[in-house]
CSV table of C-alpha atoms in Angstrom, one decimal:
chain,number,residue,atom,x,y,z
G,269,UNK,CA,-59.8,-146.0,-103.3
G,270,UNK,CA,-62.9,-146.6,-101.2
G,271,UNK,CA,-66.1,-144.7,-101.9
G,272,UNK,CA,-68.6,-143.8,-99.2
G,273,UNK,CA,-70.7,-146.7,-100.1
G,274,UNK,CA,-67.8,-149.1,-99.5
G,275,UNK,CA,-67.1,-148.0,-96.0
G,276,UNK,CA,-68.5,-150.1,-93.2
G,277,UNK,CA,-71.5,-148.6,-91.5
G,278,UNK,CA,-70.4,-147.6,-87.9
G,279,UNK,CA,-72.3,-149.7,-85.4
G,280,UNK,CA,-74.4,-147.9,-82.9
G,281,UNK,CA,-73.5,-148.7,-79.3
G,282,UNK,CA,-76.4,-150.8,-77.9
G,283,UNK,CA,-77.1,-148.6,-74.9
G,284,UNK,CA,-77.3,-145.5,-77.1
G,285,UNK,CA,-79.6,-146.9,-79.8
G,286,UNK,CA,-82.6,-145.0,-78.5
G,287,UNK,CA,-80.8,-141.6,-78.7
G,288,UNK,CA,-79.0,-142.2,-81.9
G,289,UNK,CA,-79.6,-139.5,-84.6
G,290,UNK,CA,-81.8,-140.8,-87.3
G,291,UNK,CA,-79.7,-139.5,-90.2
G,292,UNK,CA,-76.6,-137.3,-90.6
G,293,UNK,CA,-78.4,-134.5,-92.4
G,294,UNK,CA,-80.7,-134.0,-89.5
G,295,UNK,CA,-84.4,-134.5,-89.2
G,296,UNK,CA,-87.1,-131.9,-88.3
G,297,UNK,CA,-89.4,-133.4,-85.7
G,298,UNK,CA,-93.0,-132.8,-86.8
G,299,UNK,CA,-94.3,-130.4,-89.4
G,300,UNK,CA,-92.1,-127.6,-90.5
G,301,UNK,CA,-94.9,-125.2,-89.9
G,302,UNK,CA,-95.0,-125.9,-86.1
G,303,UNK,CA,-91.4,-124.7,-85.9
G,304,UNK,CA,-92.3,-121.4,-87.4
G,305,UNK,CA,-95.0,-121.1,-84.8
G,306,UNK,CA,-92.7,-122.2,-82.0
G,307,UNK,CA,-90.0,-119.7,-83.1
G,308,UNK,CA,-92.5,-116.8,-83.3
G,309,UNK,CA,-93.8,-117.7,-79.8
G,310,UNK,CA,-90.3,-117.9,-78.3
G,311,UNK,CA,-89.4,-114.5,-79.8
G,312,UNK,CA,-92.6,-112.9,-78.3
G,313,UNK,CA,-91.8,-114.3,-74.8
G,314,UNK,CA,-88.2,-113.2,-75.1
G,315,UNK,CA,-89.4,-109.6,-75.9
G,316,UNK,CA,-91.8,-109.7,-72.9
G,317,UNK,CA,-89.0,-110.9,-70.6
G,318,UNK,CA,-86.7,-108.0,-71.6
G,319,UNK,CA,-89.6,-105.6,-71.2
G,320,UNK,CA,-90.2,-107.1,-67.7
G,321,UNK,CA,-86.6,-106.4,-66.7
G,322,UNK,CA,-86.7,-102.9,-68.3
G,323,UNK,CA,-89.7,-101.8,-66.3
G,324,UNK,CA,-88.4,-103.5,-63.2
G,325,UNK,CA,-85.2,-101.3,-63.4
G,326,UNK,CA,-87.5,-98.2,-62.8
G,327,UNK,CA,-89.4,-99.7,-59.9
G,328,UNK,CA,-87.1,-102.2,-58.2
G,329,UNK,CA,-88.7,-101.8,-54.7
G,330,UNK,CA,-92.2,-102.3,-56.1
G,331,UNK,CA,-91.2,-105.4,-58.0
G,332,UNK,CA,-89.3,-106.8,-55.0
G,333,UNK,CA,-92.4,-106.2,-52.8
G,334,UNK,CA,-94.7,-107.9,-55.3
G,335,UNK,CA,-92.4,-110.9,-55.5
G,336,UNK,CA,-92.8,-111.5,-51.8
G,337,UNK,CA,-96.5,-112.3,-52.4
G,338,UNK,CA,-95.8,-115.0,-55.0
G,339,UNK,CA,-95.9,-118.7,-54.0
G,340,UNK,CA,-92.5,-120.1,-55.0
G,341,UNK,CA,-93.4,-123.6,-53.8
G,342,UNK,CA,-96.3,-123.7,-56.3
G,343,UNK,CA,-93.8,-122.6,-59.0
G,344,UNK,CA,-91.3,-125.3,-58.2
G,345,UNK,CA,-94.1,-128.0,-58.1
G,346,UNK,CA,-95.4,-126.7,-61.5
G,347,UNK,CA,-91.8,-126.9,-62.9
G,348,UNK,CA,-91.5,-130.5,-61.8
G,349,UNK,CA,-94.9,-131.3,-63.3
G,350,UNK,CA,-94.0,-129.8,-66.7
G,351,UNK,CA,-90.6,-131.5,-66.7
G,352,UNK,CA,-92.1,-134.9,-65.9
G,353,UNK,CA,-94.8,-134.4,-68.5
G,354,UNK,CA,-92.1,-133.5,-71.1
G,355,UNK,CA,-90.3,-136.7,-70.2
G,356,UNK,CA,-93.5,-138.8,-70.8
G,357,UNK,CA,-94.0,-137.1,-74.1
G,358,UNK,CA,-90.4,-137.5,-75.2
G,359,UNK,CA,-90.5,-141.3,-74.4
G,360,UNK,CA,-93.8,-141.6,-76.2
G,361,UNK,CA,-92.4,-139.9,-79.4
G,362,UNK,CA,-89.5,-142.3,-79.4
G,363,UNK,CA,-91.6,-145.4,-78.7
G,364,UNK,CA,-94.1,-144.4,-81.4
G,365,UNK,CA,-91.4,-143.8,-84.0
G,366,UNK,CA,-89.6,-147.0,-83.2
G,367,UNK,CA,-92.9,-148.9,-82.8
G,368,UNK,CA,-91.6,-150.4,-79.6
G,369,UNK,CA,-94.5,-149.3,-77.4
G,370,UNK,CA,-98.1,-150.7,-77.6
G,371,UNK,CA,-100.9,-148.2,-78.3
G,372,UNK,CA,-102.1,-148.8,-74.6
G,373,UNK,CA,-98.7,-147.8,-73.2
G,374,UNK,CA,-98.4,-144.8,-75.6
G,375,UNK,CA,-101.9,-143.6,-74.5
G,376,UNK,CA,-100.9,-143.9,-70.8
G,377,UNK,CA,-97.8,-141.8,-71.4
G,378,UNK,CA,-99.8,-139.1,-73.2
G,379,UNK,CA,-102.5,-139.3,-70.4
G,380,UNK,CA,-99.7,-138.9,-67.8
G,381,UNK,CA,-98.5,-135.8,-69.6
G,382,UNK,CA,-102.1,-134.5,-69.8
G,383,UNK,CA,-102.7,-135.1,-66.1
G,384,UNK,CA,-99.5,-133.1,-65.2
G,385,UNK,CA,-100.8,-130.3,-67.4
G,386,UNK,CA,-104.1,-130.4,-65.5
G,387,UNK,CA,-102.2,-130.4,-62.2
G,388,UNK,CA,-100.3,-127.3,-63.3
G,389,UNK,CA,-103.7,-125.7,-64.1
G,390,UNK,CA,-105.2,-126.5,-60.8
G,391,UNK,CA,-102.2,-124.9,-59.0
G,392,UNK,CA,-102.5,-121.9,-61.3
G,393,UNK,CA,-106.2,-121.5,-60.4
G,394,UNK,CA,-105.4,-121.7,-56.7
G,395,UNK,CA,-102.5,-119.2,-57.1
G,396,UNK,CA,-104.7,-116.7,-59.1
G,397,UNK,CA,-107.6,-116.9,-56.6
G,398,UNK,CA,-105.2,-116.4,-53.7
G,399,UNK,CA,-103.8,-113.3,-55.4
G,400,UNK,CA,-107.2,-111.9,-56.1
G,401,UNK,CA,-108.4,-112.7,-52.6
G,402,UNK,CA,-105.5,-110.6,-51.2
G,403,UNK,CA,-106.4,-107.7,-53.5
G,404,UNK,CA,-103.7,-108.3,-56.2
G,405,UNK,CA,-105.1,-107.9,-59.7
G,406,UNK,CA,-103.5,-107.1,-63.1
G,407,UNK,CA,-104.2,-103.4,-62.6
G,408,UNK,CA,-102.8,-103.3,-59.0
G,409,UNK,CA,-99.4,-102.2,-60.2
G,410,UNK,CA,-96.7,-102.9,-62.9
G,411,UNK,CA,-95.4,-106.0,-61.2
G,412,UNK,CA,-98.8,-107.7,-61.0
G,413,UNK,CA,-99.6,-106.6,-64.6
G,414,UNK,CA,-96.5,-108.5,-65.8
G,415,UNK,CA,-97.2,-111.4,-63.4
G,416,UNK,CA,-100.8,-111.9,-64.8
G,417,UNK,CA,-99.9,-111.2,-68.4
G,418,UNK,CA,-96.8,-113.5,-68.5
G,419,UNK,CA,-98.2,-116.4,-66.5
G,420,UNK,CA,-101.6,-116.0,-68.3
G,421,UNK,CA,-100.1,-116.0,-71.8
G,422,UNK,CA,-98.0,-119.1,-70.8
G,423,UNK,CA,-101.2,-120.8,-69.4
G,424,UNK,CA,-103.0,-120.0,-72.7
G,425,UNK,CA,-100.2,-121.9,-74.5
G,426,UNK,CA,-100.5,-124.7,-72.1
G,427,UNK,CA,-104.2,-125.0,-72.9
G,428,UNK,CA,-103.3,-125.2,-76.6
G,429,UNK,CA,-100.8,-127.8,-75.7
G,430,UNK,CA,-103.5,-129.9,-73.9
G,431,UNK,CA,-105.6,-129.8,-77.1
G,432,UNK,CA,-102.5,-131.1,-78.9
G,433,UNK,CA,-102.1,-133.9,-76.3
G,434,UNK,CA,-105.7,-134.9,-76.9
G,435,UNK,CA,-105.0,-135.3,-80.6
G,436,UNK,CA,-101.8,-137.2,-79.8
G,437,UNK,CA,-103.9,-139.5,-77.5
G,438,UNK,CA,-106.1,-140.5,-80.5
G,439,UNK,CA,-103.1,-141.1,-82.7
G,440,UNK,CA,-101.4,-143.1,-79.9
G,441,UNK,CA,-104.4,-145.4,-79.8
G,442,UNK,CA,-104.2,-146.5,-83.4
G,443,UNK,CA,-102.7,-149.8,-84.4
G,444,UNK,CA,-101.4,-148.3,-87.7
G,445,UNK,CA,-100.3,-144.7,-88.3
G,446,UNK,CA,-99.7,-142.8,-91.5
G,447,UNK,CA,-96.4,-140.7,-91.8
G,448,UNK,CA,-98.7,-137.6,-91.5
G,449,UNK,CA,-100.1,-138.8,-88.2
G,450,UNK,CA,-96.6,-139.5,-86.9
G,451,UNK,CA,-95.6,-135.9,-87.9
G,452,UNK,CA,-98.7,-134.6,-86.2
G,453,UNK,CA,-97.8,-136.5,-83.0
G,454,UNK,CA,-94.2,-135.1,-83.1
G,455,UNK,CA,-95.6,-131.5,-83.7
G,456,UNK,CA,-97.8,-131.8,-80.6
G,457,UNK,CA,-94.9,-133.1,-78.6
G,458,UNK,CA,-92.6,-130.2,-79.8
G,459,UNK,CA,-95.2,-127.7,-78.9
G,460,UNK,CA,-95.7,-129.2,-75.4
G,461,UNK,CA,-91.9,-129.1,-74.9
G,462,UNK,CA,-92.0,-125.4,-75.8
G,463,UNK,CA,-94.6,-124.8,-73.1
G,464,UNK,CA,-92.1,-126.4,-70.6
G,465,UNK,CA,-89.2,-124.4,-72.0
G,466,UNK,CA,-90.9,-121.1,-71.6
G,467,UNK,CA,-91.9,-121.9,-68.0
G,468,UNK,CA,-88.3,-122.9,-67.3
G,469,UNK,CA,-87.3,-119.2,-68.0
G,470,UNK,CA,-90.5,-117.4,-66.9
G,471,UNK,CA,-90.6,-119.0,-63.4
G,472,UNK,CA,-87.1,-118.0,-62.2
G,473,UNK,CA,-87.3,-114.6,-63.8
G,474,UNK,CA,-90.6,-113.6,-62.3
G,475,UNK,CA,-90.5,-115.6,-59.0
G,476,UNK,CA,-86.8,-116.0,-58.0
G,477,UNK,CA,-84.7,-113.2,-59.4
G,478,UNK,CA,-84.4,-110.5,-56.8
U,92,UNK,CA,-95.6,-151.6,-69.6
U,93,UNK,CA,-92.3,-153.5,-69.5
U,94,UNK,CA,-91.6,-152.5,-73.1
U,95,UNK,CA,-90.9,-149.0,-71.8
U,96,UNK,CA,-87.8,-150.0,-69.9
U,97,UNK,CA,-85.2,-149.6,-72.7
U,98,UNK,CA,-86.7,-146.1,-73.4
U,99,UNK,CA,-86.4,-145.2,-69.7
U,100,UNK,CA,-82.8,-146.3,-69.6
U,101,UNK,CA,-81.9,-143.7,-72.3
U,102,UNK,CA,-80.3,-140.3,-72.2
U,103,UNK,CA,-83.6,-138.5,-71.9
U,104,UNK,CA,-84.2,-139.9,-68.4
U,105,UNK,CA,-80.7,-138.7,-67.3
U,106,UNK,CA,-81.6,-135.3,-68.8
U,107,UNK,CA,-84.8,-135.2,-66.8
U,108,UNK,CA,-82.9,-136.0,-63.5
U,109,UNK,CA,-80.4,-133.1,-64.4
U,110,UNK,CA,-83.4,-130.8,-65.0
U,111,UNK,CA,-85.0,-131.6,-61.7
U,112,UNK,CA,-81.7,-131.2,-59.8
U,113,UNK,CA,-81.1,-127.8,-61.5
U,114,UNK,CA,-84.6,-126.7,-60.5
U,115,UNK,CA,-83.9,-127.6,-56.9
U,116,UNK,CA,-80.6,-125.7,-57.0
U,117,UNK,CA,-82.4,-122.5,-58.4
U,118,UNK,CA,-85.1,-122.9,-55.7
U,119,UNK,CA,-82.4,-123.0,-53.0
U,120,UNK,CA,-80.5,-120.0,-54.5
U,121,UNK,CA,-83.8,-118.0,-55.0
U,122,UNK,CA,-84.9,-118.3,-51.4
U,123,UNK,CA,-81.6,-116.7,-50.2
U,124,UNK,CA,-80.3,-119.8,-48.6
U,125,UNK,CA,-77.4,-120.1,-51.0
U,126,UNK,CA,-76.1,-116.6,-50.8
U,127,UNK,CA,-76.3,-113.8,-48.2
U,128,UNK,CA,-78.8,-111.0,-48.8
U,129,UNK,CA,-76.0,-108.8,-50.1
U,130,UNK,CA,-75.1,-111.3,-52.8
U,131,UNK,CA,-78.6,-111.4,-54.3
U,132,UNK,CA,-77.1,-110.2,-57.6
U,133,UNK,CA,-74.8,-113.1,-57.9
U,134,UNK,CA,-77.6,-115.5,-57.0
U,135,UNK,CA,-79.9,-113.9,-59.7
U,136,UNK,CA,-77.2,-114.2,-62.4
U,137,UNK,CA,-76.6,-117.9,-61.5
U,138,UNK,CA,-80.4,-118.5,-61.5
U,139,UNK,CA,-80.7,-117.0,-65.0
U,140,UNK,CA,-77.7,-119.0,-66.3
U,141,UNK,CA,-79.2,-122.2,-64.8
U,142,UNK,CA,-82.6,-121.4,-66.4
U,143,UNK,CA,-81.0,-121.1,-69.9
U,144,UNK,CA,-78.9,-124.2,-69.4
U,145,UNK,CA,-82.2,-126.0,-68.6
U,146,UNK,CA,-84.0,-124.5,-71.6
U,147,UNK,CA,-81.1,-125.6,-73.8
U,148,UNK,CA,-81.4,-129.2,-72.4
U,149,UNK,CA,-85.2,-129.2,-73.2
U,150,UNK,CA,-84.6,-128.0,-76.7
U,151,UNK,CA,-81.6,-130.2,-77.5
U,152,UNK,CA,-82.8,-133.5,-76.0
U,153,UNK,CA,-86.6,-133.4,-75.6
U,154,UNK,CA,-87.3,-131.4,-78.7
U,155,UNK,CA,-84.5,-133.3,-80.5
U,156,UNK,CA,-83.0,-130.2,-81.9
U,157,UNK,CA,-79.5,-131.6,-81.6
U,158,UNK,CA,-80.5,-134.0,-84.4
U,159,UNK,CA,-82.2,-131.3,-86.4
U,160,UNK,CA,-80.9,-129.8,-89.7
U,161,UNK,CA,-78.1,-127.2,-88.9
U,162,UNK,CA,-80.3,-124.2,-89.8
U,163,UNK,CA,-82.9,-125.2,-87.1
U,164,UNK,CA,-80.3,-126.4,-84.6
U,165,UNK,CA,-78.2,-123.2,-84.8
U,166,UNK,CA,-81.2,-120.9,-84.8
U,167,UNK,CA,-82.1,-122.5,-81.4
U,168,UNK,CA,-78.5,-122.2,-80.1
U,169,UNK,CA,-78.4,-118.6,-81.2
U,170,UNK,CA,-81.8,-117.9,-79.5
U,171,UNK,CA,-80.6,-119.4,-76.2
U,172,UNK,CA,-77.3,-117.5,-76.3
U,173,UNK,CA,-78.8,-114.2,-77.4
U,174,UNK,CA,-81.8,-114.2,-75.0
U,175,UNK,CA,-79.6,-115.4,-72.1
U,176,UNK,CA,-77.1,-112.5,-72.8
U,177,UNK,CA,-79.9,-110.0,-73.2
U,178,UNK,CA,-81.6,-110.9,-69.9
U,179,UNK,CA,-78.4,-111.2,-67.8
U,180,UNK,CA,-77.2,-107.9,-69.4
U,181,UNK,CA,-80.6,-106.2,-68.8
U,182,UNK,CA,-80.6,-107.4,-65.2
U,183,UNK,CA,-77.0,-106.1,-64.5
U,184,UNK,CA,-77.0,-102.9,-66.5
U,185,UNK,CA,-80.5,-101.4,-66.4
């Protein structure tokens, strides 16, 4: 009778090595605490999304009218920017953990993600100033209240994410890293992915759903 | 930078391509090219379903939740399922 220890270890297919799970019990990327924070944030955004649809049901013409003033192209470009920055961060996390990337390359990846976040912010400033120039402010009506609160709250999270990327940049530049620093890097990455995830639902809900 | 090649050839790049393609699909649907004006409800439901499909991809692959302990992984799956059902339901019923 063979025991678990006697069984041959299954070989990982070479092409899939990068994506292979690290152990069967599962691993929490980053600090456990960051997941409590991410979970709470996701629940808050979900509640706001439901509230948006609830208030929209009472004022569909108003919401439809408001939507025609939003810049969908900016929204799509911002989605592409966040998705690409997420890819950079995901590659950096794997490269850092496997120690296959040099500090210089890791820093470039984090810098690329940061630049995409700045690009998102520049478009957001242009978008907000265009709205205000045309007389649309948070108190204009219910639609613009939701538009500014939802996109503003998301942007606030993006700003926290940029601070996280800054910390990750310093960790990336080190030649040796403690397990705590690796976890901090993973925590910053997970938070940055959450900023991307929230935008992925927020943008179609507010800009595209008629 | 050449050390980055094996990482770029991994699943996460394929996931990124899928995410960008799904974004373009939603853009097309959301600007009324995909459906007639009468069918905006069908377009809206598809846009929401695509959004949650994308959110699940980001969670599972970028956030690595598919390799996370079952409690965390299933909490995320439940969140995606519940919020997607809530929003599609709220859109259709309210």
